[in-house]
């Protein structure tokens, strides 16, 4: 199949699955044309997934399609943006129609659900690699930034942590399916971008990041030159992860493993804890407090451990 029939067969239908009035020209021209509505700011983000570096070689294409879009939507979520459109660069060793169909299906499921339109891209031959560049909108001046934390603010995280990391460990070590890790595998393959929460945080004027590298690593990105006191026992872990790893093992993963794509954010001290968007069932957990000086103190069962700046990476968070 040549490049053009491939575009017609897989990317055009994906682009037609969602339409936004802001998109003047989508797939088919040399470039897409998008009109930014007055009073809105445009947020842009990009993430590349390389086979063998960011995902294992046997990752099912349906999951890969979902995940490539999900990690970008997670960045839009962390900024408080509403998804608008994206471009997609696909580099493939060969044009397998069954592979492409599954990939496009996985991506379409999330694109339709989150109302984001594919407006263009590139299709080339080479080692498997996927790049998505996503764009979102928010009211002018309202983006949720990093580094907005004040001493005394609470540090909060959505959902639970560590499960995607457990799935990755498991994929590295074994290739026999084990139903006990199904939930963890699902979380690794199909990350859930926390878009509603991110947009809700915009109103609260707080700072946020998404947890892609691991809690401690991303906490450093959130706080910049501030520090934190974290409560080890508050780290939110799922029952499933606890049954696989024990409580302490689960918390260790929650502190260091990446790929969960929860939102980590600061919330003013005093007053009520964050409740999240109306009607949302996503749990929000206060896990610590922002401190004046740099460095992170972990208050655990054996007293408190001081993690210096290098402690972030030391704790295992990888970054590519
Ligand atoms: P050009 O040669 O001008 O870069 P192409 O021939 O590569 O254009 O692509 C033709 C059209 O198909 C363009 O509108 C381009 O954006 C779109 N396209 C190509 N690959 C993809 C893809 N992976 N996803 C979405 N659109 C794509
Ligand atoms: Mg051209």
PDB file of N, CA, C and O in Angstrom, residues 117-171:
ATOM      1  N   UNK A 117      -9.652  16.560  17.257  1.00  0.00           N
ATOM      2  CA  UNK A 117      -9.679  16.267  15.821  1.00  0.00           C
ATOM      3  C   UNK A 117      -8.274  16.100  15.247  1.00  0.00           C
ATOM      4  O   UNK A 117      -7.404  16.963  15.446  1.00  0.00           O
ATOM      5  N   UNK A 118      -8.065  15.020  14.518  1.00  0.00           N
ATOM      6  CA  UNK A 118      -6.798  14.825  13.795  1.00  0.00           C
ATOM      7  C   UNK A 118      -6.813  15.720  12.553  1.00  0.00           C
ATOM      8  O   UNK A 118      -7.706  15.607  11.710  1.00  0.00           O
ATOM      9  N   UNK A 119      -5.826  16.623  12.432  1.00  0.00           N
ATOM     10  CA  UNK A 119      -5.862  17.601  11.337  1.00  0.00           C
ATOM     11  C   UNK A 119      -4.714  17.453  10.341  1.00  0.00           C
ATOM     12  O   UNK A 119      -4.635  18.198   9.361  1.00  0.00           O
ATOM     13  N   UNK A 120      -3.803  16.515  10.592  1.00  0.00           N
ATOM     14  CA  UNK A 120      -2.700  16.352   9.653  1.00  0.00           C
ATOM     15  C   UNK A 120      -1.610  15.494  10.252  1.00  0.00           C
ATOM     16  O   UNK A 120      -1.750  14.982  11.367  1.00  0.00           O
ATOM     17  N   UNK A 121      -0.535  15.321   9.499  1.00  0.00           N
ATOM     18  CA  UNK A 121       0.559  14.515  10.019  1.00  0.00           C
ATOM     19  C   UNK A 121       1.534  14.126   8.947  1.00  0.00           C
ATOM     20  O   UNK A 121       1.629  14.760   7.894  1.00  0.00           O
ATOM     21  N   UNK A 122       2.247  13.053   9.229  1.00  0.00           N
ATOM     22  CA  UNK A 122       3.272  12.580   8.312  1.00  0.00           C
ATOM     23  C   UNK A 122       3.344  11.066   8.445  1.00  0.00           C
ATOM     24  O   UNK A 122       3.127  10.521   9.533  1.00  0.00           O
ATOM     25  N   UNK A 123       3.609  10.391   7.340  1.00  0.00           N
ATOM     26  CA  UNK A 123       3.697   8.935   7.347  1.00  0.00           C
ATOM     27  C   UNK A 123       4.974   8.540   6.639  1.00  0.00           C
ATOM     28  O   UNK A 123       5.137   8.872   5.459  1.00  0.00           O
ATOM     29  N   UNK A 124       5.887   7.887   7.339  1.00  0.00           N
ATOM     30  CA  UNK A 124       7.190   7.559   6.755  1.00  0.00           C
ATOM     31  C   UNK A 124       7.588   6.128   7.102  1.00  0.00           C
ATOM     32  O   UNK A 124       7.022   5.521   8.016  1.00  0.00           O
ATOM     33  N   UNK A 125       8.568   5.627   6.370  1.00  0.00           N
ATOM     34  CA  UNK A 125       9.063   4.280   6.622  1.00  0.00           C
ATOM     35  C   UNK A 125      10.354   4.348   7.451  1.00  0.00           C
ATOM     36  O   UNK A 125      11.208   5.195   7.205  1.00  0.00           O
ATOM     37  N   UNK A 126      10.451   3.462   8.446  1.00  0.00           N
ATOM     38  CA  UNK A 126      11.638   3.443   9.308  1.00  0.00           C
ATOM     39  C   UNK A 126      11.320   2.689  10.585  1.00  0.00           C
ATOM     40  O   UNK A 126      10.247   2.084  10.691  1.00  0.00           O
ATOM     41  N   UNK A 127      12.223   2.723  11.574  1.00  0.00           N
ATOM     42  CA  UNK A 127      11.944   2.041  12.842  1.00  0.00           C
ATOM     43  C   UNK A 127      10.693   2.635  13.508  1.00  0.00           C
ATOM     44  O   UNK A 127      10.488   3.856  13.455  1.00  0.00           O
ATOM     45  N   UNK A 128       9.869   1.770  14.101  1.00  0.00           N
ATOM     46  CA  UNK A 128       8.569   2.186  14.641  1.00  0.00           C
ATOM     47  C   UNK A 128       8.689   3.314  15.670  1.00  0.00           C
ATOM     48  O   UNK A 128       9.363   3.175  16.689  1.00  0.00           O
ATOM     49  N   UNK A 129       8.010   4.405  15.380  1.00  0.00           N
ATOM     50  CA  UNK A 129       8.030   5.567  16.264  1.00  0.00           C
ATOM     51  C   UNK A 129       6.782   6.409  15.985  1.00  0.00           C
ATOM     52  O   UNK A 129       6.387   6.578  14.831  1.00  0.00           O
ATOM     53  N   UNK A 130       6.155   6.892  17.043  1.00  0.00           N
ATOM     54  CA  UNK A 130       4.912   7.653  16.913  1.00  0.00           C
ATOM     55  C   UNK A 130       5.092   9.000  17.598  1.00  0.00           C
ATOM     56  O   UNK A 130       5.501   9.045  18.763  1.00  0.00           O
ATOM     57  N   UNK A 131       4.772  10.077  16.893  1.00  0.00           N
ATOM     58  CA  UNK A 131       4.787  11.402  17.523  1.00  0.00           C
ATOM     59  C   UNK A 131       3.414  12.039  17.373  1.00  0.00           C
ATOM     60  O   UNK A 131       2.846  12.033  16.281  1.00  0.00           O
ATOM     61  N   UNK A 132       2.899  12.552  18.473  1.00  0.00           N
ATOM     62  CA  UNK A 132       1.655  13.311  18.430  1.00  0.00           C
ATOM     63  C   UNK A 132       1.961  14.717  18.926  1.00  0.00           C
ATOM     64  O   UNK A 132       2.692  14.909  19.900  1.00  0.00           O
ATOM     65  N   UNK A 133       1.403  15.690  18.218  1.00  0.00           N
ATOM     66  CA  UNK A 133       1.471  17.076  18.663  1.00  0.00           C
ATOM     67  C   UNK A 133       0.035  17.509  18.862  1.00  0.00           C
ATOM     68  O   UNK A 133      -0.765  17.462  17.933  1.00  0.00           O
ATOM     69  N   UNK A 134      -0.312  17.855  20.116  1.00  0.00           N
ATOM     70  CA  UNK A 134      -1.716  18.164  20.423  1.00  0.00           C
ATOM     71  C   UNK A 134      -1.877  19.632  20.777  1.00  0.00           C
ATOM     72  O   UNK A 134      -0.965  20.258  21.307  1.00  0.00           O
ATOM     73  N   UNK A 135      -3.053  20.153  20.470  1.00  0.00           N
ATOM     74  CA  UNK A 135      -3.358  21.546  20.786  1.00  0.00           C
ATOM     75  C   UNK A 135      -4.659  21.626  21.548  1.00  0.00           C
ATOM     76  O   UNK A 135      -5.605  20.894  21.277  1.00  0.00           O
ATOM     77  N   UNK A 136      -4.658  22.550  22.513  1.00  0.00           N
ATOM     78  CA  UNK A 136      -5.853  22.758  23.324  1.00  0.00           C
ATOM     79  C   UNK A 136      -6.104  24.244  23.508  1.00  0.00           C
ATOM     80  O   UNK A 136      -5.271  25.077  23.151  1.00  0.00           O
ATOM     81  N   UNK A 137      -7.270  24.555  24.043  1.00  0.00           N
ATOM     82  CA  UNK A 137      -7.655  25.950  24.269  1.00  0.00           C
ATOM     83  C   UNK A 137      -7.984  26.156  25.743  1.00  0.00           C
ATOM     84  O   UNK A 137      -8.442  25.232  26.427  1.00  0.00           O
ATOM     85  N   UNK A 138      -7.771  27.386  26.203  1.00  0.00           N
ATOM     86  CA  UNK A 138      -8.249  27.785  27.533  1.00  0.00           C
ATOM     87  C   UNK A 138      -8.461  29.287  27.538  1.00  0.00           C
ATOM     88  O   UNK A 138      -7.900  30.002  26.702  1.00  0.00           O
ATOM     89  N   UNK A 139      -9.297  29.799  28.480  1.00  0.00           N
ATOM     90  CA  UNK A 139      -9.498  31.244  28.541  1.00  0.00           C
ATOM     91  C   UNK A 139      -8.146  31.943  28.712  1.00  0.00           C
ATOM     92  O   UNK A 139      -7.306  31.462  29.484  1.00  0.00           O
ATOM     93  N   UNK A 140      -7.950  33.043  27.962  1.00  0.00           N
ATOM     94  CA  UNK A 140      -6.650  33.735  27.957  1.00  0.00           C
ATOM     95  C   UNK A 140      -6.137  33.974  29.373  1.00  0.00           C
ATOM     96  O   UNK A 140      -6.883  34.424  30.250  1.00  0.00           O
ATOM     97  N   UNK A 141      -4.897  33.637  29.597  1.00  0.00           N
ATOM     98  CA  UNK A 141      -4.234  33.913  30.876  1.00  0.00           C
ATOM     99  C   UNK A 141      -4.510  32.906  31.979  1.00  0.00           C
ATOM    100  O   UNK A 141      -4.031  33.071  33.100  1.00  0.00           O
ATOM    101  N   UNK A 142      -5.278  31.858  31.688  1.00  0.00           N
ATOM    102  CA  UNK A 142      -5.693  30.962  32.781  1.00  0.00           C
ATOM    103  C   UNK A 142      -4.922  29.646  32.841  1.00  0.00           C
ATOM    104  O   UNK A 142      -5.277  28.753  33.605  1.00  0.00           O
ATOM    105  N   UNK A 143      -3.843  29.505  32.065  1.00  0.00           N
ATOM    106  CA  UNK A 143      -3.106  28.229  32.044  1.00  0.00           C
ATOM    107  C   UNK A 143      -2.589  27.872  33.434  1.00  0.00           C
ATOM    108  O   UNK A 143      -2.177  28.739  34.199  1.00  0.00           O
ATOM    109  N   UNK A 144      -2.644  26.577  33.745  1.00  0.00           N
ATOM    110  CA  UNK A 144      -2.112  26.077  35.018  1.00  0.00           C
ATOM    111  C   UNK A 144      -0.623  25.813  34.813  1.00  0.00           C
ATOM    112  O   UNK A 144      -0.250  24.997  33.987  1.00  0.00           O
ATOM    113  N   UNK A 145       0.199  26.526  35.578  1.00  0.00           N
ATOM    114  CA  UNK A 145       1.653  26.433  35.362  1.00  0.00           C
ATOM    115  C   UNK A 145       2.329  25.609  36.439  1.00  0.00           C
ATOM    116  O   UNK A 145       1.753  25.348  37.473  1.00  0.00           O
ATOM    117  N   UNK A 146       3.589  25.294  36.205  1.00  0.00           N
ATOM    118  CA  UNK A 146       4.414  24.692  37.246  1.00  0.00           C
ATOM    119  C   UNK A 146       4.955  25.801  38.143  1.00  0.00           C
ATOM    120  O   UNK A 146       4.987  26.958  37.751  1.00  0.00           O
ATOM    121  N   UNK A 147       5.393  25.426  39.325  1.00  0.00           N
ATOM    122  CA  UNK A 147       6.167  26.341  40.153  1.00  0.00           C
ATOM    123  C   UNK A 147       5.379  27.443  40.826  1.00  0.00           C
ATOM    124  O   UNK A 147       5.924  28.448  41.250  1.00  0.00           O
ATOM    125  N   UNK A 148       4.084  27.271  40.958  1.00  0.00           N
ATOM    126  CA  UNK A 148       3.233  28.297  41.547  1.00  0.00           C
ATOM    127  C   UNK A 148       2.982  28.034  43.032  1.00  0.00           C
ATOM    128  O   UNK A 148       2.060  28.571  43.606  1.00  0.00           O
ATOM    129  N   UNK A 149       3.816  27.185  43.659  1.00  0.00           N
ATOM    130  CA  UNK A 149       3.518  26.709  45.015  1.00  0.00           C
ATOM    131  C   UNK A 149       4.018  27.664  46.097  1.00  0.00           C
ATOM    132  O   UNK A 149       5.093  28.236  45.973  1.00  0.00           O
ATOM    133  N   UNK A 150       3.227  27.821  47.164  1.00  0.00           N
ATOM    134  CA  UNK A 150       3.601  28.643  48.311  1.00  0.00           C
ATOM    135  C   UNK A 150       3.791  27.731  49.525  1.00  0.00           C
ATOM    136  O   UNK A 150       3.072  26.745  49.667  1.00  0.00           O
ATOM    137  N   UNK A 151       4.758  28.082  50.426  1.00  0.00           N
ATOM    138  CA  UNK A 151       4.918  27.280  51.634  1.00  0.00           C
ATOM    139  C   UNK A 151       3.579  27.158  52.367  1.00  0.00           C
ATOM    140  O   UNK A 151       2.834  28.132  52.474  1.00  0.00           O
ATOM    141  N   UNK A 152       3.253  25.971  52.828  1.00  0.00           N
ATOM    142  CA  UNK A 152       1.989  25.743  53.532  1.00  0.00           C
ATOM    143  C   UNK A 152       0.907  25.186  52.615  1.00  0.00           C
ATOM    144  O   UNK A 152      -0.094  24.635  53.081  1.00  0.00           O
ATOM    145  N   UNK A 153       1.084  25.313  51.288  1.00  0.00           N
ATOM    146  CA  UNK A 153       0.114  24.716  50.354  1.00  0.00           C
ATOM    147  C   UNK A 153       0.125  23.202  50.526  1.00  0.00           C
ATOM    148  O   UNK A 153       1.154  22.607  50.852  1.00  0.00           O
ATOM    149  N   UNK A 154      -1.010  22.597  50.246  1.00  0.00           N
ATOM    150  CA  UNK A 154      -1.061  21.140  50.286  1.00  0.00           C
ATOM    151  C   UNK A 154      -0.640  20.558  48.934  1.00  0.00           C
ATOM    152  O   UNK A 154      -0.900  21.165  47.895  1.00  0.00           O
ATOM    153  N   UNK A 155      -0.025  19.383  48.981  1.00  0.00           N
ATOM    154  CA  UNK A 155       0.353  18.678  47.751  1.00  0.00           C
ATOM    155  C   UNK A 155      -0.638  17.532  47.582  1.00  0.00           C
ATOM    156  O   UNK A 155      -0.864  16.749  48.504  1.00  0.00           O
ATOM    157  N   UNK A 156      -1.261  17.479  46.408  1.00  0.00           N
ATOM    158  CA  UNK A 156      -2.338  16.502  46.189  1.00  0.00           C
ATOM    159  C   UNK A 156      -2.067  15.704  44.914  1.00  0.00           C
ATOM    160  O   UNK A 156      -1.402  16.184  43.995  1.00  0.00           O
ATOM    161  N   UNK A 157      -2.628  14.512  44.886  1.00  0.00           N
ATOM    162  CA  UNK A 157      -2.504  13.700  43.681  1.00  0.00           C
ATOM    163  C   UNK A 157      -3.852  13.026  43.403  1.00  0.00           C
ATOM    164  O   UNK A 157      -4.600  12.713  44.335  1.00  0.00           O
ATOM    165  N   UNK A 158      -4.153  12.848  42.122  1.00  0.00           N
ATOM    166  CA  UNK A 158      -5.413  12.187  41.759  1.00  0.00           C
ATOM    167  C   UNK A 158      -5.223  10.674  41.696  1.00  0.00           C
ATOM    168  O   UNK A 158      -4.094  10.193  41.529  1.00  0.00           O
ATOM    169  N   UNK A 159      -6.301   9.935  41.809  1.00  0.00           N
ATOM    170  CA  UNK A 159      -6.312   8.491  41.581  1.00  0.00           C
ATOM    171  C   UNK A 159      -5.333   7.733  42.450  1.00  0.00           C
ATOM    172  O   UNK A 159      -5.154   8.056  43.633  1.00  0.00           O
ATOM    173  N   UNK A 160      -4.684   6.742  41.867  1.00  0.00           N
ATOM    174  CA  UNK A 160      -3.687   5.964  42.601  1.00  0.00           C
ATOM    175  C   UNK A 160      -2.453   5.806  41.721  1.00  0.00           C
ATOM    176  O   UNK A 160      -2.516   5.967  40.502  1.00  0.00           O
ATOM    177  N   UNK A 161      -1.317   5.506  42.355  1.00  0.00           N
ATOM    178  CA  UNK A 161      -0.032   5.500  41.657  1.00  0.00           C
ATOM    179  C   UNK A 161       0.643   4.134  41.728  1.00  0.00           C
ATOM    180  O   UNK A 161       0.386   3.353  42.640  1.00  0.00           O
ATOM    181  N   UNK A 162       1.548   3.887  40.798  1.00  0.00           N
ATOM    182  CA  UNK A 162       2.436   2.728  40.883  1.00  0.00           C
ATOM    183  C   UNK A 162       2.045   1.555  40.002  1.00  0.00           C
ATOM    184  O   UNK A 162       2.869   0.685  39.719  1.00  0.00           O
ATOM    185  N   UNK A 163       0.782   1.534  39.566  1.00  0.00           N
ATOM    186  CA  UNK A 163       0.309   0.353  38.841  1.00  0.00           C
ATOM    187  C   UNK A 163       0.943   0.208  37.457  1.00  0.00           C
ATOM    188  O   UNK A 163       1.320  -0.895  37.044  1.00  0.00           O
ATOM    189  N   UNK A 164       1.076   1.317  36.749  1.00  0.00           N
ATOM    190  CA  UNK A 164       1.671   1.243  35.405  1.00  0.00           C
ATOM    191  C   UNK A 164       3.125   0.783  35.508  1.00  0.00           C
ATOM    192  O   UNK A 164       3.602  -0.004  34.683  1.00  0.00           O
ATOM    193  N   UNK A 165       3.826   1.251  36.543  1.00  0.00           N
ATOM    194  CA  UNK A 165       5.215   0.844  36.757  1.00  0.00           C
ATOM    195  C   UNK A 165       5.313  -0.641  37.045  1.00  0.00           C
ATOM    196  O   UNK A 165       6.230  -1.325  36.567  1.00  0.00           O
ATOM    197  N   UNK A 166       4.361  -1.133  37.815  1.00  0.00           N
ATOM    198  CA  UNK A 166       4.315  -2.567  38.098  1.00  0.00           C
ATOM    199  C   UNK A 166       4.133  -3.356  36.788  1.00  0.00           C
ATOM    200  O   UNK A 166       4.791  -4.371  36.558  1.00  0.00           O
ATOM    201  N   UNK A 167       3.268  -2.869  35.925  1.00  0.00           N
ATOM    202  CA  UNK A 167       3.034  -3.539  34.641  1.00  0.00           C
ATOM    203  C   UNK A 167       4.317  -3.570  33.811  1.00  0.00           C
ATOM    204  O   UNK A 167       4.650  -4.593  33.215  1.00  0.00           O
ATOM    205  N   UNK A 168       5.040  -2.459  33.802  1.00  0.00           N
ATOM    206  CA  UNK A 168       6.291  -2.397  33.030  1.00  0.00           C
ATOM    207  C   UNK A 168       7.328  -3.369  33.571  1.00  0.00           C
ATOM    208  O   UNK A 168       7.987  -4.075  32.816  1.00  0.00           O
ATOM    209  N   UNK A 169       7.480  -3.412  34.902  1.00  0.00           N
ATOM    210  CA  UNK A 169       8.403  -4.376  35.528  1.00  0.00           C
ATOM    211  C   UNK A 169       8.041  -5.776  35.096  1.00  0.00           C
ATOM    212  O   UNK A 169       8.887  -6.586  34.748  1.00  0.00           O
ATOM    213  N   UNK A 170       6.760  -6.026  35.134  1.00  0.00           N
ATOM    214  CA  UNK A 170       6.273  -7.366  34.822  1.00  0.00           C
ATOM    215  C   UNK A 170       6.531  -7.707  33.350  1.00  0.00           C
ATOM    216  O   UNK A 170       6.979  -8.802  33.029  1.00  0.00           O
ATOM    217  N   UNK A 171       6.291  -6.740  32.460  1.00  0.00           N
ATOM    218  CA  UNK A 171       6.527  -6.965  31.022  1.00  0.00           C
ATOM    219  C   UNK A 171       8.009  -7.207  30.745  1.00  0.00           C
ATOM    220  O   UNK A 171       8.366  -7.974  29.860  1.00  0.00           O
TER     221      UNK A 171
END
